[in-house]
Amino acid sequence: MKYLLILLLAILLFVSCVDNSKTSNQTDSETAENDTENFPTFQIYGELLPVDCLNGENSITEKYGFRMERIAGCNVGVFQAIIANINNKVVLEKMNIKYGKNWQAKFENETGYKLWIPLD
């Protein structure tokens, strides 16, 4: 029951922090800059990623419509890992809807990098 409550609070926090509205005072260049900042972002953590895995190279990932953000090294807290995993599941679903279920394989074939996205 405790984990369900944490999960619901995390989802509520994630959904409430998203602001995709464009104000009337923004120019097109400001909107483009904000769009860059609003890429779906996978959160990664841990000391060492598996061999040949991408470690947050956003210049590469932004061309494919997402970003990667390292949120912690080997000392990740349990709550922080839970939040990151929930975020990653939501972002993965958005990416699957937008680019199809095989977008990861396409990315890995075109770039030569593997993606390691923590989900559990």
mmCIF file of N, CA and C in Angstrom:
data_model
loop_
_atom_site.group_PDB
_atom_site.id
_atom_site.type_symbol
_atom_site.label_atom_id
_atom_site.label_comp_id
_atom_site.label_asym_id
_atom_site.label_seq_id
_atom_site.Cartn_x
_atom_site.Cartn_y
_atom_site.Cartn_z
ATOM 1 N N MET A 1 0.820 -1.189 0.000
ATOM 2 C CA MET A 1 0.000 0.000 0.000
ATOM 3 C C MET A 1 0.870 1.262 0.000
ATOM 4 N N LYS A 2 1.974 1.198 0.770
ATOM 5 C CA LYS A 2 2.867 2.337 0.862
ATOM 6 C C LYS A 2 3.472 2.659 -0.511
ATOM 7 N N TYR A 3 3.877 1.618 -1.259
ATOM 8 C CA TYR A 3 4.470 1.833 -2.580
ATOM 9 C C TYR A 3 3.450 2.374 -3.574
ATOM 10 N N LEU A 4 2.201 1.966 -3.434
ATOM 11 C CA LEU A 4 1.153 2.477 -4.312
ATOM 12 C C LEU A 4 0.970 3.970 -4.084
ATOM 13 N N LEU A 5 0.982 4.380 -2.829
ATOM 14 C CA LEU A 5 0.858 5.800 -2.510
ATOM 15 C C LEU A 5 2.038 6.591 -3.070
ATOM 16 N N ILE A 6 3.264 6.050 -2.936
ATOM 17 C CA ILE A 6 4.446 6.714 -3.474
ATOM 18 C C ILE A 6 4.346 6.817 -4.986
ATOM 19 N N LEU A 7 3.890 5.748 -5.632
ATOM 20 C CA LEU A 7 3.724 5.742 -7.083
ATOM 21 C C LEU A 7 2.732 6.806 -7.523
ATOM 22 N N LEU A 8 1.595 6.885 -6.857
ATOM 23 C CA LEU A 8 0.590 7.884 -7.210
ATOM 24 C C LEU A 8 1.104 9.305 -7.000
ATOM 25 N N LEU A 9 1.821 9.528 -5.906
ATOM 26 C CA LEU A 9 2.384 10.855 -5.657
ATOM 27 C C LEU A 9 3.433 11.216 -6.706
ATOM 28 N N ALA A 10 4.239 10.249 -7.096
ATOM 29 C CA ALA A 10 5.263 10.505 -8.105
ATOM 30 C C ALA A 10 4.630 10.850 -9.448
ATOM 31 N N ILE A 11 3.599 10.121 -9.835
ATOM 32 C CA ILE A 11 2.917 10.402 -11.094
ATOM 33 C C ILE A 11 2.276 11.781 -11.051
ATOM 34 N N LEU A 12 1.626 12.095 -9.951
ATOM 35 C CA LEU A 12 1.011 13.409 -9.797
ATOM 36 C C LEU A 12 2.054 14.518 -9.883
ATOM 37 N N LEU A 13 3.189 14.327 -9.240
ATOM 38 C CA LEU A 13 4.265 15.313 -9.282
ATOM 39 C C LEU A 13 4.781 15.482 -10.698
ATOM 40 N N PHE A 14 4.989 14.383 -11.398
ATOM 41 C CA PHE A 14 5.495 14.433 -12.773
ATOM 42 C C PHE A 14 4.514 15.149 -13.686
ATOM 43 N N VAL A 15 3.238 14.825 -13.594
ATOM 44 C CA VAL A 15 2.225 15.417 -14.466
ATOM 45 C C VAL A 15 2.035 16.896 -14.151
ATOM 46 N N SER A 16 2.096 17.264 -12.885
ATOM 47 C CA SER A 16 1.853 18.657 -12.520
ATOM 48 C C SER A 16 3.015 19.572 -12.884
ATOM 49 N N CYS A 17 4.210 19.021 -13.069
ATOM 50 C CA CYS A 17 5.375 19.839 -13.389
ATOM 51 C C CYS A 17 5.530 20.100 -14.877
ATOM 52 N N VAL A 18 4.749 19.467 -15.703
ATOM 53 C CA VAL A 18 4.871 19.631 -17.149
ATOM 54 C C VAL A 18 4.067 20.853 -17.578
ATOM 55 N N ASP A 19 4.722 21.768 -18.310
ATOM 56 C CA ASP A 19 4.047 22.955 -18.816
ATOM 57 C C ASP A 19 4.415 23.118 -20.280
ATOM 58 N N ASN A 20 3.491 22.768 -21.159
ATOM 59 C CA ASN A 20 3.757 22.843 -22.594
ATOM 60 C C ASN A 20 3.062 24.029 -23.246
ATOM 61 N N SER A 21 2.587 24.974 -22.462
ATOM 62 C CA SER A 21 1.850 26.101 -23.035
ATOM 63 C C SER A 21 2.815 27.138 -23.595
ATOM 64 N N LYS A 22 2.376 27.816 -24.630
ATOM 65 C CA LYS A 22 3.154 28.903 -25.232
ATOM 66 C C LYS A 22 2.457 30.210 -24.883
ATOM 67 N N THR A 23 3.203 31.126 -24.284
ATOM 68 C CA THR A 23 2.612 32.416 -23.937
ATOM 69 C C THR A 23 2.624 33.313 -25.157
ATOM 70 N N SER A 24 1.775 34.292 -25.151
ATOM 71 C CA SER A 24 1.681 35.198 -26.301
ATOM 72 C C SER A 24 2.918 36.075 -26.428
ATOM 73 N N ASN A 25 3.714 36.226 -25.376
ATOM 74 C CA ASN A 25 4.910 37.060 -25.421
ATOM 75 C C ASN A 25 6.128 36.327 -25.964
ATOM 76 N N GLN A 26 6.055 35.021 -26.192
ATOM 77 C CA GLN A 26 7.198 34.267 -26.679
ATOM 78 C C GLN A 26 7.357 34.440 -28.186
ATOM 79 N N THR A 27 8.591 34.600 -28.595
ATOM 80 C CA THR A 27 8.871 34.622 -30.028
ATOM 81 C C THR A 27 9.080 33.197 -30.507
ATOM 82 N N ASP A 28 9.164 33.017 -31.833
ATOM 83 C CA ASP A 28 9.389 31.689 -32.386
ATOM 84 C C ASP A 28 10.727 31.116 -31.941
ATOM 85 N N SER A 29 11.770 31.942 -31.826
ATOM 86 C CA SER A 29 13.068 31.440 -31.393
ATOM 87 C C SER A 29 13.021 30.998 -29.933
ATOM 88 N N GLU A 30 12.273 31.747 -29.099
ATOM 89 C CA GLU A 30 12.117 31.330 -27.706
ATOM 90 C C GLU A 30 11.347 30.017 -27.633
ATOM 91 N N THR A 31 10.346 29.853 -28.486
ATOM 92 C CA THR A 31 9.572 28.624 -28.506
ATOM 93 C C THR A 31 10.453 27.458 -28.936
ATOM 94 N N ALA A 32 11.302 27.662 -29.930
ATOM 95 C CA ALA A 32 12.210 26.609 -30.380
ATOM 96 C C ALA A 32 13.186 26.235 -29.274
ATOM 97 N N GLU A 33 13.665 27.237 -28.535
ATOM 98 C CA GLU A 33 14.572 26.963 -27.423
ATOM 99 C C GLU A 33 13.861 26.167 -26.340
ATOM 100 N N ASN A 34 12.617 26.535 -26.034
ATOM 101 C CA ASN A 34 11.853 25.800 -25.029
ATOM 102 C C ASN A 34 11.541 24.388 -25.495
ATOM 103 N N ASP A 35 11.286 24.212 -26.803
ATOM 104 C CA ASP A 35 11.025 22.876 -27.323
ATOM 105 C C ASP A 35 12.240 21.985 -27.124
ATOM 106 N N THR A 36 13.444 22.548 -27.301
ATOM 107 C CA THR A 36 14.663 21.789 -27.074
ATOM 108 C C THR A 36 14.733 21.343 -25.621
ATOM 109 N N GLU A 37 14.354 22.214 -24.714
ATOM 110 C CA GLU A 37 14.382 21.886 -23.294
ATOM 111 C C GLU A 37 13.283 20.896 -22.925
ATOM 112 N N ASN A 38 12.219 20.810 -23.706
ATOM 113 C CA ASN A 38 11.080 19.961 -23.375
ATOM 114 C C ASN A 38 11.093 18.616 -24.082
ATOM 115 N N PHE A 39 12.243 18.191 -24.593
ATOM 116 C CA PHE A 39 12.328 16.850 -25.151
ATOM 117 C C PHE A 39 11.977 15.837 -24.066
ATOM 118 N N PRO A 40 11.321 14.735 -24.423
ATOM 119 C CA PRO A 40 11.153 13.669 -23.437
ATOM 120 C C PRO A 40 12.542 13.254 -22.938
ATOM 121 N N THR A 41 12.701 13.142 -21.629
ATOM 122 C CA THR A 41 14.019 12.902 -21.043
ATOM 123 C C THR A 41 14.033 11.626 -20.227
ATOM 124 N N PHE A 42 14.899 10.696 -20.636
ATOM 125 C CA PHE A 42 15.128 9.481 -19.857
ATOM 126 C C PHE A 42 16.141 9.798 -18.772
ATOM 127 N N GLN A 43 15.912 9.300 -17.575
ATOM 128 C CA GLN A 43 16.817 9.526 -16.459
ATOM 129 C C GLN A 43 17.633 8.260 -16.227
ATOM 130 N N ILE A 44 18.946 8.403 -16.220
ATOM 131 C CA ILE A 44 19.817 7.254 -16.002
ATOM 132 C C ILE A 44 20.612 7.454 -14.726
ATOM 133 N N TYR A 45 21.010 6.346 -14.118
ATOM 134 C CA TYR A 45 21.784 6.391 -12.889
ATOM 135 C C TYR A 45 22.618 5.122 -12.791
ATOM 136 N N GLY A 46 23.525 5.104 -11.874
ATOM 137 C CA GLY A 46 24.417 3.966 -11.677
ATOM 138 C C GLY A 46 25.841 4.358 -12.006
ATOM 139 N N GLU A 47 26.786 3.646 -11.439
ATOM 140 C CA GLU A 47 28.195 3.971 -11.631
ATOM 141 C C GLU A 47 28.654 3.708 -13.055
ATOM 142 N N LEU A 48 28.509 2.481 -13.526
ATOM 143 C CA LEU A 48 28.987 2.123 -14.857
ATOM 144 C C LEU A 48 27.842 1.578 -15.695
ATOM 145 N N LEU A 49 27.711 2.105 -16.885
ATOM 146 C CA LEU A 49 26.728 1.574 -17.820
ATOM 147 C C LEU A 49 27.356 0.395 -18.553
ATOM 148 N N PRO A 50 26.532 -0.500 -19.085
ATOM 149 C CA PRO A 50 27.082 -1.593 -19.877
ATOM 150 C C PRO A 50 27.908 -1.057 -21.056
ATOM 151 N N VAL A 51 28.828 -1.870 -21.555
ATOM 152 C CA VAL A 51 29.728 -1.480 -22.645
ATOM 153 C C VAL A 51 28.936 -1.004 -23.862
ATOM 154 N N ASP A 52 29.415 0.030 -24.535
ATOM 155 C CA ASP A 52 28.842 0.621 -25.748
ATOM 156 C C ASP A 52 27.494 1.304 -25.529
ATOM 157 N N CYS A 53 27.129 1.579 -24.300
ATOM 158 C CA CYS A 53 25.857 2.260 -24.032
ATOM 159 C C CYS A 53 26.077 3.766 -23.996
ATOM 160 N N LEU A 54 25.085 4.480 -24.450
ATOM 161 C CA LEU A 54 25.125 5.936 -24.480
ATOM 162 C C LEU A 54 24.973 6.479 -23.067
ATOM 163 N N ASN A 55 25.800 7.448 -22.738
ATOM 164 C CA ASN A 55 25.818 7.995 -21.392
ATOM 165 C C ASN A 55 25.410 9.461 -21.401
ATOM 166 N N GLY A 56 24.244 9.755 -21.972
ATOM 167 C CA GLY A 56 23.717 11.103 -21.917
ATOM 168 C C GLY A 56 24.209 12.040 -22.993
ATOM 169 N N GLU A 57 24.548 11.573 -24.167
ATOM 170 C CA GLU A 57 24.979 12.438 -25.272
ATOM 171 C C GLU A 57 23.763 13.076 -25.928
ATOM 172 N N ASN A 58 23.325 14.224 -25.423
ATOM 173 C CA ASN A 58 22.097 14.836 -25.912
ATOM 174 C C ASN A 58 22.228 15.413 -27.309
ATOM 175 N N SER A 59 23.439 15.732 -27.751
ATOM 176 C CA SER A 59 23.584 16.213 -29.117
ATOM 177 C C SER A 59 23.202 15.111 -30.105
ATOM 178 N N ILE A 60 23.415 13.870 -29.726
ATOM 179 C CA ILE A 60 23.029 12.735 -30.573
ATOM 180 C C ILE A 60 21.547 12.431 -30.395
ATOM 181 N N THR A 61 21.091 12.369 -29.164
ATOM 182 C CA THR A 61 19.724 11.926 -28.896
ATOM 183 C C THR A 61 18.673 12.942 -29.331
ATOM 184 N N GLU A 62 18.999 14.238 -29.276
ATOM 185 C CA GLU A 62 18.019 15.254 -29.662
ATOM 186 C C GLU A 62 17.628 15.145 -31.129
ATOM 187 N N LYS A 63 18.527 14.661 -31.965
ATOM 188 C CA LYS A 63 18.196 14.437 -33.376
ATOM 189 C C LYS A 63 17.114 13.372 -33.516
ATOM 190 N N TYR A 64 16.993 12.525 -32.508
ATOM 191 C CA TYR A 64 16.006 11.442 -32.532
ATOM 192 C C TYR A 64 14.805 11.742 -31.626
ATOM 193 N N GLY A 65 14.733 12.953 -31.082
ATOM 194 C CA GLY A 65 13.548 13.399 -30.369
ATOM 195 C C GLY A 65 13.499 13.110 -28.888
ATOM 196 N N PHE A 66 14.643 12.840 -28.246
ATOM 197 C CA PHE A 66 14.642 12.623 -26.803
ATOM 198 C C PHE A 66 15.968 13.070 -26.218
ATOM 199 N N ARG A 67 16.034 13.092 -24.906
ATOM 200 C CA ARG A 67 17.248 13.447 -24.184
ATOM 201 C C ARG A 67 17.513 12.387 -23.126
ATOM 202 N N MET A 68 18.740 12.370 -22.636
ATOM 203 C CA MET A 68 19.117 11.505 -21.513
ATOM 204 C C MET A 68 19.774 12.381 -20.462
ATOM 205 N N GLU A 69 19.407 12.141 -19.223
ATOM 206 C CA GLU A 69 19.939 12.942 -18.122
ATOM 207 C C GLU A 69 20.437 12.003 -17.031
ATOM 208 N N ARG A 70 21.689 12.143 -16.658
ATOM 209 C CA ARG A 70 22.235 11.355 -15.549
ATOM 210 C C ARG A 70 21.830 12.052 -14.258
ATOM 211 N N ILE A 71 21.071 11.344 -13.427
ATOM 212 C CA ILE A 71 20.574 11.959 -12.199
ATOM 213 C C ILE A 71 21.371 11.557 -10.970
ATOM 214 N N ALA A 72 22.128 10.457 -11.060
ATOM 215 C CA ALA A 72 22.910 10.003 -9.911
ATOM 216 C C ALA A 72 23.953 9.002 -10.366
ATOM 217 N N GLY A 73 24.982 8.870 -9.560
ATOM 218 C CA GLY A 73 25.988 7.841 -9.791
ATOM 219 C C GLY A 73 25.579 6.562 -9.078
ATOM 220 N N CYS A 74 26.534 5.926 -8.417
ATOM 221 C CA CYS A 74 26.232 4.648 -7.770
ATOM 222 C C CYS A 74 25.435 4.826 -6.483
ATOM 223 N N ASN A 75 25.400 6.026 -5.925
ATOM 224 C CA ASN A 75 24.690 6.269 -4.672
ATOM 225 C C ASN A 75 23.303 6.849 -4.923
ATOM 226 N N VAL A 76 22.485 6.143 -5.656
ATOM 227 C CA VAL A 76 21.122 6.604 -5.920
ATOM 228 C C VAL A 76 20.221 6.137 -4.776
ATOM 229 N N GLY A 77 19.358 7.021 -4.319
ATOM 230 C CA GLY A 77 18.419 6.658 -3.275
ATOM 231 C C GLY A 77 17.260 5.848 -3.828
ATOM 232 N N VAL A 78 16.611 5.096 -2.969
ATOM 233 C CA VAL A 78 15.499 4.243 -3.390
ATOM 234 C C VAL A 78 14.376 5.088 -3.987
ATOM 235 N N PHE A 79 14.013 6.166 -3.316
ATOM 236 C CA PHE A 79 12.932 7.021 -3.809
ATOM 237 C C PHE A 79 13.310 7.654 -5.138
ATOM 238 N N GLN A 80 14.559 8.100 -5.268
ATOM 239 C CA GLN A 80 15.030 8.705 -6.507
ATOM 240 C C GLN A 80 14.990 7.689 -7.653
ATOM 241 N N ALA A 81 15.356 6.441 -7.388
ATOM 242 C CA ALA A 81 15.309 5.389 -8.412
ATOM 243 C C ALA A 81 13.870 5.091 -8.812
ATOM 244 N N ILE A 82 12.957 5.069 -7.845
ATOM 245 C CA ILE A 82 11.543 4.814 -8.144
ATOM 246 C C ILE A 82 10.994 5.914 -9.051
ATOM 247 N N ILE A 83 11.279 7.161 -8.714
ATOM 248 C CA ILE A 83 10.811 8.295 -9.519
ATOM 249 C C ILE A 83 11.397 8.219 -10.929
ATOM 250 N N ALA A 84 12.693 7.921 -11.038
ATOM 251 C CA ALA A 84 13.335 7.826 -12.353
ATOM 252 C C ALA A 84 12.715 6.704 -13.177
ATOM 253 N N ASN A 85 12.450 5.571 -12.571
ATOM 254 C CA ASN A 85 11.859 4.448 -13.295
ATOM 255 C C ASN A 85 10.441 4.767 -13.763
ATOM 256 N N ILE A 86 9.673 5.446 -12.938
ATOM 257 C CA ILE A 86 8.323 5.861 -13.347
ATOM 258 C C ILE A 86 8.420 6.835 -14.521
ATOM 259 N N ASN A 87 9.320 7.819 -14.397
ATOM 260 C CA ASN A 87 9.535 8.775 -15.481
ATOM 261 C C ASN A 87 9.906 8.047 -16.772
ATOM 262 N N ASN A 88 10.832 7.099 -16.680
ATOM 263 C CA ASN A 88 11.303 6.395 -17.870
ATOM 264 C C ASN A 88 10.200 5.576 -18.527
ATOM 265 N N LYS A 89 9.319 4.990 -17.734
ATOM 266 C CA LYS A 89 8.200 4.232 -18.307
ATOM 267 C C LYS A 89 7.247 5.158 -19.057
ATOM 268 N N VAL A 90 6.987 6.333 -18.497
ATOM 269 C CA VAL A 90 6.109 7.311 -19.149
ATOM 270 C C VAL A 90 6.747 7.803 -20.445
ATOM 271 N N VAL A 91 8.024 8.149 -20.399
ATOM 272 C CA VAL A 91 8.729 8.643 -21.586
ATOM 273 C C VAL A 91 8.815 7.555 -22.646
ATOM 274 N N LEU A 92 9.081 6.319 -22.234
ATOM 275 C CA LEU A 92 9.154 5.212 -23.186
ATOM 276 C C LEU A 92 7.828 5.019 -23.907
ATOM 277 N N GLU A 93 6.735 5.131 -23.176
ATOM 278 C CA GLU A 93 5.413 4.991 -23.802
ATOM 279 C C GLU A 93 5.169 6.120 -24.808
ATOM 280 N N LYS A 94 5.559 7.350 -24.456
ATOM 281 C CA LYS A 94 5.414 8.483 -25.385
ATOM 282 C C LYS A 94 6.236 8.255 -26.649
ATOM 283 N N MET A 95 7.462 7.779 -26.480
ATOM 284 C CA MET A 95 8.333 7.521 -27.627
ATOM 285 C C MET A 95 7.777 6.401 -28.496
ATOM 286 N N ASN A 96 7.236 5.356 -27.869
ATOM 287 C CA ASN A 96 6.636 4.246 -28.624
ATOM 288 C C ASN A 96 5.438 4.721 -29.438
ATOM 289 N N ILE A 97 4.643 5.604 -28.857
ATOM 290 C CA ILE A 97 3.473 6.132 -29.561
ATOM 291 C C ILE A 97 3.915 7.023 -30.722
ATOM 292 N N LYS A 98 4.887 7.887 -30.478
ATOM 293 C CA LYS A 98 5.302 8.851 -31.493
ATOM 294 C C LYS A 98 6.124 8.222 -32.621
ATOM 295 N N TYR A 99 7.048 7.296 -32.278
ATOM 296 C CA TYR A 99 7.989 6.774 -33.266
ATOM 297 C C TYR A 99 7.832 5.281 -33.567
ATOM 298 N N GLY A 100 6.901 4.610 -32.893
ATOM 299 C CA GLY A 100 6.719 3.176 -33.116
ATOM 300 C C GLY A 100 7.548 2.364 -32.131
ATOM 301 N N LYS A 101 7.181 1.125 -31.961
ATOM 302 C CA LYS A 101 7.827 0.274 -30.958
ATOM 303 C C LYS A 101 9.283 -0.049 -31.285
ATOM 304 N N ASN A 102 9.699 0.101 -32.529
ATOM 305 C CA ASN A 102 11.067 -0.258 -32.899
ATOM 306 C C ASN A 102 12.016 0.944 -32.964
ATOM 307 N N TRP A 103 11.670 2.055 -32.371
ATOM 308 C CA TRP A 103 12.495 3.246 -32.450
ATOM 309 C C TRP A 103 13.866 3.032 -31.805
ATOM 310 N N GLN A 104 13.931 2.233 -30.729
ATOM 311 C CA GLN A 104 15.210 1.998 -30.058
ATOM 312 C C GLN A 104 16.171 1.238 -30.975
ATOM 313 N N ALA A 105 15.679 0.198 -31.630
ATOM 314 C CA ALA A 105 16.526 -0.586 -32.537
ATOM 315 C C ALA A 105 17.015 0.289 -33.690
ATOM 316 N N LYS A 106 16.146 1.135 -34.211
ATOM 317 C CA LYS A 106 16.529 2.037 -35.294
ATOM 318 C C LYS A 106 17.613 3.006 -34.827
ATOM 319 N N PHE A 107 17.434 3.578 -33.637
ATOM 320 C CA PHE A 107 18.426 4.486 -33.072
ATOM 321 C C PHE A 107 19.771 3.782 -32.922
ATOM 322 N N GLU A 108 19.762 2.584 -32.344
ATOM 323 C CA GLU A 108 21.004 1.847 -32.107
ATOM 324 C C GLU A 108 21.702 1.481 -33.418
ATOM 325 N N ASN A 109 20.936 1.103 -34.444
ATOM 326 C CA ASN A 109 21.532 0.767 -35.746
ATOM 327 C C ASN A 109 22.138 1.981 -36.426
ATOM 328 N N GLU A 110 21.469 3.117 -36.349
ATOM 329 C CA GLU A 110 21.944 4.318 -37.036
ATOM 330 C C GLU A 110 23.109 5.001 -36.332
ATOM 331 N N THR A 111 23.162 4.920 -35.002
ATOM 332 C CA THR A 111 24.198 5.634 -34.261
ATOM 333 C C THR A 111 25.356 4.741 -33.808
ATOM 334 N N GLY A 112 25.109 3.453 -33.696
ATOM 335 C CA GLY A 112 26.135 2.551 -33.175
ATOM 336 C C GLY A 112 26.200 2.530 -31.661
ATOM 337 N N TYR A 113 25.305 3.250 -30.996
ATOM 338 C CA TYR A 113 25.237 3.255 -29.541
ATOM 339 C C TYR A 113 24.055 2.417 -29.070
ATOM 340 N N LYS A 114 24.230 1.748 -27.932
ATOM 341 C CA LYS A 114 23.122 1.032 -27.309
ATOM 342 C C LYS A 114 22.491 1.944 -26.264
ATOM 343 N N LEU A 115 21.199 1.754 -26.042
ATOM 344 C CA LEU A 115 20.507 2.519 -25.010
ATOM 345 C C LEU A 115 20.285 1.623 -23.793
ATOM 346 N N TRP A 116 20.619 2.152 -22.637
ATOM 347 C CA TRP A 116 20.297 1.472 -21.388
ATOM 348 C C TRP A 116 19.408 2.418 -20.616
ATOM 349 N N ILE A 117 18.132 2.017 -20.500
ATOM 350 C CA ILE A 117 17.141 2.851 -19.840
ATOM 351 C C ILE A 117 16.596 2.073 -18.648
ATOM 352 N N PRO A 118 16.882 2.516 -17.418
ATOM 353 C CA PRO A 118 16.365 1.785 -16.260
ATOM 354 C C PRO A 118 14.848 1.923 -16.143
ATOM 355 N N LEU A 119 14.194 0.760 -16.007
ATOM 356 C CA LEU A 119 12.735 0.743 -15.892
ATOM 357 C C LEU A 119 12.261 0.080 -14.615
ATOM 358 N N ASP A 120 13.085 -0.690 -13.959
ATOM 359 C CA ASP A 120 12.689 -1.372 -12.701
ATOM 360 C C ASP A 120 13.644 -1.031 -11.603
#
